[in-house]
């Protein structure tokens, strides 16, 4: 990667050293097998990856964190480096920053797996809070994308928003994907509905009754109703 500033280089180096210091090789093979990953693991748990990133990122500004995130992602040799790259996007000063969109999209398309997509869905949620109109348009477009994982992140983009959920947007992205036969899309639809059922169970009941959803989506959606 070209054009990386000295601050970003130092940050990436600090993160790599810390991750390798925390490595537990005895865990690595099991993690790789569970995640069906071609990229090896170091054996660092995700909460510890986030703690390392939080500690190190505190010494850098948001622009440097954004730059370092892209480099860490593209040059990763172990999956925890990609987890760290995503964790950098949680930087307080980057919350709801539209500059995240191209990097989030790049990560989802190149990462192409559920652990990547599901974590990054929360960054879309942040954007929906700070830039609702721009972000809703993006989510609607991604709900029709030809890439499975881009569609999944659109469906999951409102996880945890509770009373702030845009129900029209939620309904639209689900309706556009309700007939998709893929397991990960059907599971995401059920998860998104189940999450919203914590806040508005009656709306979810009505939605499920009014739409032709897969058995998997219905089962997930109504699990706690």
mmCIF file of N, CA and C in Angstrom, residues 31-139:
data_model
loop_
_atom_site.group_PDB
_atom_site.id
_atom_site.type_symbol
_atom_site.label_atom_id
_atom_site.label_comp_id
_atom_site.label_asym_id
_atom_site.label_seq_id
_atom_site.Cartn_x
_atom_site.Cartn_y
_atom_site.Cartn_z
ATOM 1 N N UNK A 31 -9.561 -21.875 16.194
ATOM 2 C CA UNK A 31 -10.233 -20.676 15.688
ATOM 3 C C UNK A 31 -10.327 -20.706 14.169
ATOM 4 N N UNK A 32 -9.248 -21.091 13.524
ATOM 5 C CA UNK A 32 -9.238 -21.120 12.066
ATOM 6 C C UNK A 32 -10.230 -22.146 11.535
ATOM 7 N N UNK A 33 -10.299 -23.296 12.173
ATOM 8 C CA UNK A 33 -11.232 -24.329 11.741
ATOM 9 C C UNK A 33 -12.681 -23.881 11.938
ATOM 10 N N UNK A 34 -12.971 -23.282 13.086
ATOM 11 C CA UNK A 34 -14.332 -22.825 13.370
ATOM 12 C C UNK A 34 -14.783 -21.779 12.362
ATOM 13 N N UNK A 35 -13.888 -20.865 11.997
ATOM 14 C CA UNK A 35 -14.244 -19.782 11.101
ATOM 15 C C UNK A 35 -14.095 -20.173 9.632
ATOM 16 N N UNK A 36 -13.634 -21.397 9.375
ATOM 17 C CA UNK A 36 -13.416 -21.878 8.006
ATOM 18 C C UNK A 36 -12.579 -20.872 7.214
ATOM 19 N N UNK A 37 -11.525 -20.408 7.849
ATOM 20 C CA UNK A 37 -10.706 -19.334 7.298
ATOM 21 C C UNK A 37 -9.463 -19.890 6.612
ATOM 22 N N UNK A 38 -9.176 -19.357 5.425
ATOM 23 C CA UNK A 38 -7.913 -19.697 4.771
ATOM 24 C C UNK A 38 -6.763 -18.913 5.392
ATOM 25 N N UNK A 39 -7.083 -17.797 6.028
ATOM 26 C CA UNK A 39 -6.071 -16.978 6.693
ATOM 27 C C UNK A 39 -5.855 -17.518 8.105
ATOM 28 N N UNK A 40 -4.612 -17.732 8.517
ATOM 29 C CA UNK A 40 -4.366 -18.292 9.848
ATOM 30 C C UNK A 40 -4.697 -17.302 10.969
ATOM 31 N N UNK A 41 -4.835 -17.831 12.161
ATOM 32 C CA UNK A 41 -5.087 -17.044 13.362
ATOM 33 C C UNK A 41 -3.829 -17.016 14.234
ATOM 34 N N UNK A 42 -3.784 -16.018 15.093
ATOM 35 C CA UNK A 42 -2.735 -15.940 16.108
ATOM 36 C C UNK A 42 -3.169 -16.595 17.417
ATOM 37 N N UNK A 43 -4.487 -16.726 17.591
ATOM 38 C CA UNK A 43 -5.015 -17.282 18.832
ATOM 39 C C UNK A 43 -5.391 -16.227 19.856
ATOM 40 N N UNK A 44 -5.748 -15.028 19.399
ATOM 41 C CA UNK A 44 -6.155 -13.942 20.291
ATOM 42 C C UNK A 44 -7.676 -13.806 20.228
ATOM 43 N N UNK A 45 -8.325 -13.800 21.377
ATOM 44 C CA UNK A 45 -9.779 -13.644 21.415
ATOM 45 C C UNK A 45 -10.184 -12.243 20.952
ATOM 46 N N UNK A 46 -11.374 -12.148 20.357
ATOM 47 C CA UNK A 46 -11.843 -10.865 19.827
ATOM 48 C C UNK A 46 -11.910 -9.782 20.902
ATOM 49 N N UNK A 47 -12.436 -10.048 22.105
ATOM 50 C CA UNK A 47 -12.437 -8.985 23.121
ATOM 51 C C UNK A 47 -11.038 -8.465 23.439
ATOM 52 N N UNK A 48 -10.046 -9.362 23.402
ATOM 53 C CA UNK A 48 -8.681 -8.918 23.675
ATOM 54 C C UNK A 48 -8.140 -8.096 22.506
ATOM 55 N N UNK A 49 -8.503 -8.486 21.276
ATOM 56 C CA UNK A 49 -8.111 -7.677 20.115
ATOM 57 C C UNK A 49 -8.652 -6.261 20.272
ATOM 58 N N UNK A 50 -9.907 -6.148 20.644
ATOM 59 C CA UNK A 50 -10.521 -4.828 20.803
ATOM 60 C C UNK A 50 -9.851 -4.031 21.924
ATOM 61 N N UNK A 51 -9.500 -4.712 23.008
ATOM 62 C CA UNK A 51 -8.836 -4.015 24.116
ATOM 63 C C UNK A 51 -7.470 -3.496 23.685
ATOM 64 N N UNK A 52 -6.749 -4.287 22.919
ATOM 65 C CA UNK A 52 -5.445 -3.857 22.405
ATOM 66 C C UNK A 52 -5.606 -2.639 21.512
ATOM 67 N N UNK A 53 -6.584 -2.699 20.610
ATOM 68 C CA UNK A 53 -6.822 -1.579 19.694
ATOM 69 C C UNK A 53 -7.213 -0.332 20.471
ATOM 70 N N UNK A 54 -8.090 -0.468 21.450
ATOM 71 C CA UNK A 54 -8.536 0.673 22.239
ATOM 72 C C UNK A 54 -7.365 1.342 22.944
ATOM 73 N N UNK A 55 -6.477 0.536 23.495
ATOM 74 C CA UNK A 55 -5.324 1.087 24.210
ATOM 75 C C UNK A 55 -4.374 1.823 23.266
ATOM 76 N N UNK A 56 -4.081 1.210 22.136
ATOM 77 C CA UNK A 56 -3.115 1.796 21.213
ATOM 78 C C UNK A 56 -3.706 2.964 20.439
ATOM 79 N N UNK A 57 -4.967 2.846 20.032
ATOM 80 C CA UNK A 57 -5.597 3.909 19.235
ATOM 81 C C UNK A 57 -5.758 5.197 20.024
ATOM 82 N N UNK A 58 -5.777 5.099 21.349
ATOM 83 C CA UNK A 58 -5.947 6.301 22.181
ATOM 84 C C UNK A 58 -4.836 7.310 21.954
ATOM 85 N N UNK A 59 -3.719 6.858 21.446
ATOM 86 C CA UNK A 59 -2.601 7.756 21.230
ATOM 87 C C UNK A 59 -2.534 8.349 19.837
ATOM 88 N N UNK A 60 -3.569 8.083 19.019
ATOM 89 C CA UNK A 60 -3.548 8.542 17.632
ATOM 90 C C UNK A 60 -4.862 9.255 17.294
ATOM 91 N N UNK A 61 -4.803 10.126 16.263
ATOM 92 C CA UNK A 61 -6.026 10.819 15.859
ATOM 93 C C UNK A 61 -6.839 9.956 14.893
ATOM 94 N N UNK A 62 -8.045 10.431 14.575
ATOM 95 C CA UNK A 62 -8.976 9.652 13.766
ATOM 96 C C UNK A 62 -8.457 9.422 12.357
ATOM 97 N N UNK A 63 -7.833 10.432 11.754
ATOM 98 C CA UNK A 63 -7.325 10.277 10.393
ATOM 99 C C UNK A 63 -6.263 9.191 10.317
ATOM 100 N N UNK A 64 -5.405 9.156 11.321
ATOM 101 C CA UNK A 64 -4.361 8.142 11.354
ATOM 102 C C UNK A 64 -4.974 6.758 11.559
ATOM 103 N N UNK A 65 -5.988 6.673 12.415
ATOM 104 C CA UNK A 65 -6.662 5.393 12.646
ATOM 105 C C UNK A 65 -7.304 4.879 11.372
ATOM 106 N N UNK A 66 -7.916 5.768 10.606
ATOM 107 C CA UNK A 66 -8.569 5.375 9.358
ATOM 108 C C UNK A 66 -7.545 4.864 8.353
ATOM 109 N N UNK A 67 -6.447 5.566 8.256
ATOM 110 C CA UNK A 67 -5.378 5.175 7.332
ATOM 111 C C UNK A 67 -4.765 3.842 7.748
ATOM 112 N N UNK A 68 -4.535 3.704 9.041
ATOM 113 C CA UNK A 68 -3.940 2.469 9.547
ATOM 114 C C UNK A 68 -4.879 1.282 9.362
ATOM 115 N N UNK A 69 -6.164 1.520 9.503
ATOM 116 C CA UNK A 69 -7.144 0.453 9.352
ATOM 117 C C UNK A 69 -7.068 -0.160 7.957
ATOM 118 N N UNK A 70 -7.017 0.702 6.946
ATOM 119 C CA UNK A 70 -6.959 0.196 5.572
ATOM 120 C C UNK A 70 -5.667 -0.596 5.344
ATOM 121 N N UNK A 71 -4.566 -0.097 5.838
ATOM 122 C CA UNK A 71 -3.300 -0.799 5.630
ATOM 123 C C UNK A 71 -3.294 -2.131 6.368
ATOM 124 N N UNK A 72 -3.753 -2.118 7.605
ATOM 125 C CA UNK A 72 -3.766 -3.344 8.398
ATOM 126 C C UNK A 72 -4.641 -4.399 7.738
ATOM 127 N N UNK A 73 -5.763 -3.963 7.188
ATOM 128 C CA UNK A 73 -6.674 -4.888 6.507
ATOM 129 C C UNK A 73 -6.009 -5.479 5.263
ATOM 130 N N UNK A 74 -5.501 -4.628 4.405
ATOM 131 C CA UNK A 74 -4.976 -5.092 3.116
ATOM 132 C C UNK A 74 -3.712 -5.924 3.252
ATOM 133 N N UNK A 75 -2.907 -5.647 4.271
ATOM 134 C CA UNK A 75 -1.629 -6.342 4.433
ATOM 135 C C UNK A 75 -1.680 -7.448 5.483
ATOM 136 N N UNK A 76 -2.884 -7.788 5.952
ATOM 137 C CA UNK A 76 -3.017 -8.761 7.041
ATOM 138 C C UNK A 76 -2.444 -10.123 6.645
ATOM 139 N N UNK A 77 -1.738 -10.726 7.584
ATOM 140 C CA UNK A 77 -1.264 -12.104 7.431
ATOM 141 C C UNK A 77 -2.022 -13.047 8.356
ATOM 142 N N UNK A 78 -2.701 -12.484 9.379
ATOM 143 C CA UNK A 78 -3.494 -13.260 10.329
ATOM 144 C C UNK A 78 -4.842 -12.574 10.521
ATOM 145 N N UNK A 79 -5.841 -13.366 10.830
ATOM 146 C CA UNK A 79 -7.208 -12.835 10.869
ATOM 147 C C UNK A 79 -7.392 -11.788 11.975
ATOM 148 N N UNK A 80 -6.679 -11.930 13.069
ATOM 149 C CA UNK A 80 -6.804 -10.935 14.134
ATOM 150 C C UNK A 80 -6.388 -9.540 13.668
ATOM 151 N N UNK A 81 -5.508 -9.467 12.679
ATOM 152 C CA UNK A 81 -5.148 -8.162 12.131
ATOM 153 C C UNK A 81 -6.347 -7.534 11.432
ATOM 154 N N UNK A 82 -7.154 -8.355 10.802
ATOM 155 C CA UNK A 82 -8.382 -7.838 10.191
ATOM 156 C C UNK A 82 -9.406 -7.452 11.267
ATOM 157 N N UNK A 83 -9.468 -8.211 12.335
ATOM 158 C CA UNK A 83 -10.343 -7.822 13.443
ATOM 159 C C UNK A 83 -9.886 -6.486 14.033
ATOM 160 N N UNK A 84 -8.591 -6.310 14.132
ATOM 161 C CA UNK A 84 -8.064 -5.044 14.648
ATOM 162 C C UNK A 84 -8.374 -3.895 13.696
ATOM 163 N N UNK A 85 -8.277 -4.152 12.403
ATOM 164 C CA UNK A 85 -8.604 -3.118 11.410
ATOM 165 C C UNK A 85 -10.054 -2.671 11.556
ATOM 166 N N UNK A 86 -10.957 -3.624 11.779
ATOM 167 C CA UNK A 86 -12.363 -3.266 11.984
ATOM 168 C C UNK A 86 -12.550 -2.526 13.298
ATOM 169 N N UNK A 87 -11.828 -2.956 14.325
ATOM 170 C CA UNK A 87 -11.954 -2.304 15.634
ATOM 171 C C UNK A 87 -11.499 -0.850 15.572
ATOM 172 N N UNK A 88 -10.556 -0.543 14.722
ATOM 173 C CA UNK A 88 -10.106 0.846 14.579
ATOM 174 C C UNK A 88 -11.237 1.750 14.087
ATOM 175 N N UNK A 89 -12.179 1.194 13.370
ATOM 176 C CA UNK A 89 -13.298 1.989 12.862
ATOM 177 C C UNK A 89 -14.293 2.343 13.965
ATOM 178 N N UNK A 90 -14.089 1.771 15.166
ATOM 179 C CA UNK A 90 -14.908 2.133 16.319
ATOM 180 C C UNK A 90 -14.386 3.382 17.017
ATOM 181 N N UNK A 91 -13.279 3.935 16.520
ATOM 182 C CA UNK A 91 -12.680 5.133 17.092
ATOM 183 C C UNK A 91 -13.750 6.206 17.287
ATOM 184 N N UNK A 92 -13.805 6.776 18.469
ATOM 185 C CA UNK A 92 -14.876 7.707 18.824
ATOM 186 C C UNK A 92 -15.025 8.847 17.817
ATOM 187 N N UNK A 93 -13.919 9.362 17.325
ATOM 188 C CA UNK A 93 -13.977 10.494 16.398
ATOM 189 C C UNK A 93 -14.408 10.083 14.993
ATOM 190 N N UNK A 94 -14.438 8.768 14.716
ATOM 191 C CA UNK A 94 -14.886 8.287 13.412
ATOM 192 C C UNK A 94 -16.347 7.875 13.415
ATOM 193 N N UNK A 95 -16.981 7.878 14.561
ATOM 194 C CA UNK A 95 -18.362 7.420 14.659
ATOM 195 C C UNK A 95 -19.268 8.240 13.741
ATOM 196 N N UNK A 96 -19.930 7.566 12.825
ATOM 197 C CA UNK A 96 -20.857 8.235 11.929
ATOM 198 C C UNK A 96 -20.195 9.059 10.840
ATOM 199 N N UNK A 97 -18.916 8.832 10.581
ATOM 200 C CA UNK A 97 -18.180 9.579 9.556
ATOM 201 C C UNK A 97 -18.379 8.885 8.209
ATOM 202 N N UNK A 98 -18.874 9.622 7.218
ATOM 203 C CA UNK A 98 -19.148 9.032 5.910
ATOM 204 C C UNK A 98 -17.890 8.530 5.210
ATOM 205 N N UNK A 99 -16.736 8.971 5.654
ATOM 206 C CA UNK A 99 -15.501 8.470 5.064
ATOM 207 C C UNK A 99 -15.311 6.969 5.316
ATOM 208 N N UNK A 100 -16.062 6.429 6.266
ATOM 209 C CA UNK A 100 -15.960 5.002 6.546
ATOM 210 C C UNK A 100 -16.573 4.148 5.446
ATOM 211 N N UNK A 101 -17.508 4.709 4.699
ATOM 212 C CA UNK A 101 -18.297 3.904 3.761
ATOM 213 C C UNK A 101 -17.432 3.140 2.761
ATOM 214 N N UNK A 102 -16.514 3.784 2.037
ATOM 215 C CA UNK A 102 -15.720 3.014 1.072
ATOM 216 C C UNK A 102 -14.897 1.907 1.725
ATOM 217 N N UNK A 103 -14.390 2.167 2.932
ATOM 218 C CA UNK A 103 -13.574 1.158 3.608
ATOM 219 C C UNK A 103 -14.444 0.013 4.115
ATOM 220 N N UNK A 104 -15.605 0.328 4.673
ATOM 221 C CA UNK A 104 -16.529 -0.725 5.103
ATOM 222 C C UNK A 104 -16.913 -1.599 3.912
ATOM 223 N N UNK A 105 -17.240 -0.972 2.803
ATOM 224 C CA UNK A 105 -17.608 -1.739 1.613
ATOM 225 C C UNK A 105 -16.444 -2.623 1.159
ATOM 226 N N UNK A 106 -15.248 -2.067 1.148
ATOM 227 C CA UNK A 106 -14.057 -2.832 0.757
ATOM 228 C C UNK A 106 -13.861 -4.034 1.676
ATOM 229 N N UNK A 107 -14.032 -3.822 2.965
ATOM 230 C CA UNK A 107 -13.845 -4.917 3.916
ATOM 231 C C UNK A 107 -14.886 -6.009 3.721
ATOM 232 N N UNK A 108 -16.137 -5.612 3.509
ATOM 233 C CA UNK A 108 -17.197 -6.608 3.339
ATOM 234 C C UNK A 108 -16.977 -7.408 2.057
ATOM 235 N N UNK A 109 -16.640 -6.723 0.981
ATOM 236 C CA UNK A 109 -16.474 -7.423 -0.297
ATOM 237 C C UNK A 109 -15.246 -8.337 -0.286
ATOM 238 N N UNK A 110 -14.176 -7.910 0.320
ATOM 239 C CA UNK A 110 -12.962 -8.729 0.318
ATOM 240 C C UNK A 110 -12.925 -9.724 1.468
ATOM 241 N N UNK A 111 -13.587 -9.403 2.578
ATOM 242 C CA UNK A 111 -13.646 -10.327 3.711
ATOM 243 C C UNK A 111 -14.631 -11.455 3.466
ATOM 244 N N UNK A 112 -15.791 -11.098 2.908
ATOM 245 C CA UNK A 112 -16.782 -12.066 2.417
ATOM 246 C C UNK A 112 -17.057 -13.226 3.374
ATOM 247 N N UNK A 113 -17.362 -12.875 4.627
ATOM 248 C CA UNK A 113 -17.761 -13.909 5.596
ATOM 249 C C UNK A 113 -18.560 -13.249 6.703
ATOM 250 N N UNK A 114 -19.263 -14.068 7.485
ATOM 251 C CA UNK A 114 -20.240 -13.522 8.425
ATOM 252 C C UNK A 114 -19.598 -12.743 9.574
ATOM 253 N N UNK A 115 -18.425 -13.165 10.046
ATOM 254 C CA UNK A 115 -17.827 -12.461 11.183
ATOM 255 C C UNK A 115 -17.422 -11.042 10.798
ATOM 256 N N UNK A 116 -17.026 -10.847 9.563
ATOM 257 C CA UNK A 116 -16.665 -9.518 9.065
ATOM 258 C C UNK A 116 -17.916 -8.664 8.893
ATOM 259 N N UNK A 117 -18.868 -9.202 8.163
ATOM 260 C CA UNK A 117 -20.084 -8.455 7.840
ATOM 261 C C UNK A 117 -20.863 -8.060 9.089
ATOM 262 N N UNK A 118 -21.003 -8.982 10.012
ATOM 263 C CA UNK A 118 -21.841 -8.722 11.183
ATOM 264 C C UNK A 118 -21.227 -7.664 12.093
ATOM 265 N N UNK A 119 -19.914 -7.656 12.208
ATOM 266 C CA UNK A 119 -19.250 -6.619 13.005
ATOM 267 C C UNK A 119 -19.412 -5.250 12.342
ATOM 268 N N UNK A 120 -19.227 -5.184 11.051
ATOM 269 C CA UNK A 120 -19.284 -3.902 10.351
ATOM 270 C C UNK A 120 -20.699 -3.355 10.227
ATOM 271 N N UNK A 121 -21.698 -4.191 10.406
ATOM 272 C CA UNK A 121 -23.084 -3.703 10.371
ATOM 273 C C UNK A 121 -23.297 -2.591 11.390
ATOM 274 N N UNK A 122 -22.586 -2.645 12.504
ATOM 275 C CA UNK A 122 -22.746 -1.613 13.538
ATOM 276 C C UNK A 122 -22.227 -0.256 13.072
ATOM 277 N N UNK A 123 -21.269 -0.262 12.151
ATOM 278 C CA UNK A 123 -20.784 1.019 11.628
ATOM 279 C C UNK A 123 -21.853 1.656 10.737
ATOM 280 N N UNK A 124 -22.640 0.840 10.049
ATOM 281 C CA UNK A 124 -23.766 1.392 9.294
ATOM 282 C C UNK A 124 -24.818 1.950 10.243
ATOM 283 N N UNK A 125 -25.017 1.276 11.369
ATOM 284 C CA UNK A 125 -25.953 1.792 12.359
ATOM 285 C C UNK A 125 -25.541 3.155 12.875
ATOM 286 N N UNK A 126 -24.252 3.343 13.103
ATOM 287 C CA UNK A 126 -23.749 4.651 13.532
ATOM 288 C C UNK A 126 -24.055 5.712 12.471
ATOM 289 N N UNK A 127 -23.851 5.353 11.214
ATOM 290 C CA UNK A 127 -24.098 6.296 10.124
ATOM 291 C C UNK A 127 -25.578 6.642 10.018
ATOM 292 N N UNK A 128 -26.449 5.675 10.260
ATOM 293 C CA UNK A 128 -27.887 5.944 10.225
ATOM 294 C C UNK A 128 -28.285 6.921 11.324
ATOM 295 N N UNK A 129 -27.552 6.918 12.425
ATOM 296 C CA UNK A 129 -27.835 7.863 13.507
ATOM 297 C C UNK A 129 -27.386 9.282 13.160
ATOM 298 N N UNK A 130 -26.221 9.393 12.523
ATOM 299 C CA UNK A 130 -25.647 10.723 12.297
ATOM 300 C C UNK A 130 -26.014 11.325 10.946
ATOM 301 N N UNK A 131 -26.156 10.474 9.929
ATOM 302 C CA UNK A 131 -26.489 10.945 8.577
ATOM 303 C C UNK A 131 -27.619 10.083 8.022
ATOM 304 N N UNK A 132 -28.817 10.190 8.590
ATOM 305 C CA UNK A 132 -29.884 9.236 8.268
ATOM 306 C C UNK A 132 -30.282 9.207 6.800
ATOM 307 N N UNK A 133 -30.373 10.341 6.148
ATOM 308 C CA UNK A 133 -30.836 10.351 4.756
ATOM 309 C C UNK A 133 -29.814 9.709 3.826
ATOM 310 N N UNK A 134 -28.565 10.170 3.919
ATOM 311 C CA UNK A 134 -27.513 9.604 3.074
ATOM 312 C C UNK A 134 -27.344 8.115 3.339
ATOM 313 N N UNK A 135 -27.372 7.749 4.597
ATOM 314 C CA UNK A 135 -27.118 6.361 4.967
ATOM 315 C C UNK A 135 -28.280 5.458 4.572
ATOM 316 N N UNK A 136 -29.504 5.934 4.698
ATOM 317 C CA UNK A 136 -30.656 5.127 4.290
ATOM 318 C C UNK A 136 -30.620 4.861 2.787
ATOM 319 N N UNK A 137 -30.218 5.848 2.009
ATOM 320 C CA UNK A 137 -30.095 5.652 0.559
ATOM 321 C C UNK A 137 -29.050 4.595 0.253
ATOM 322 N N UNK A 138 -27.950 4.638 0.998
ATOM 323 C CA UNK A 138 -26.891 3.644 0.817
ATOM 324 C C UNK A 138 -27.394 2.244 1.164
ATOM 325 N N UNK A 139 -28.091 2.123 2.287
ATOM 326 C CA UNK A 139 -28.603 0.817 2.713
ATOM 327 C C UNK A 139 -29.586 0.264 1.685
#
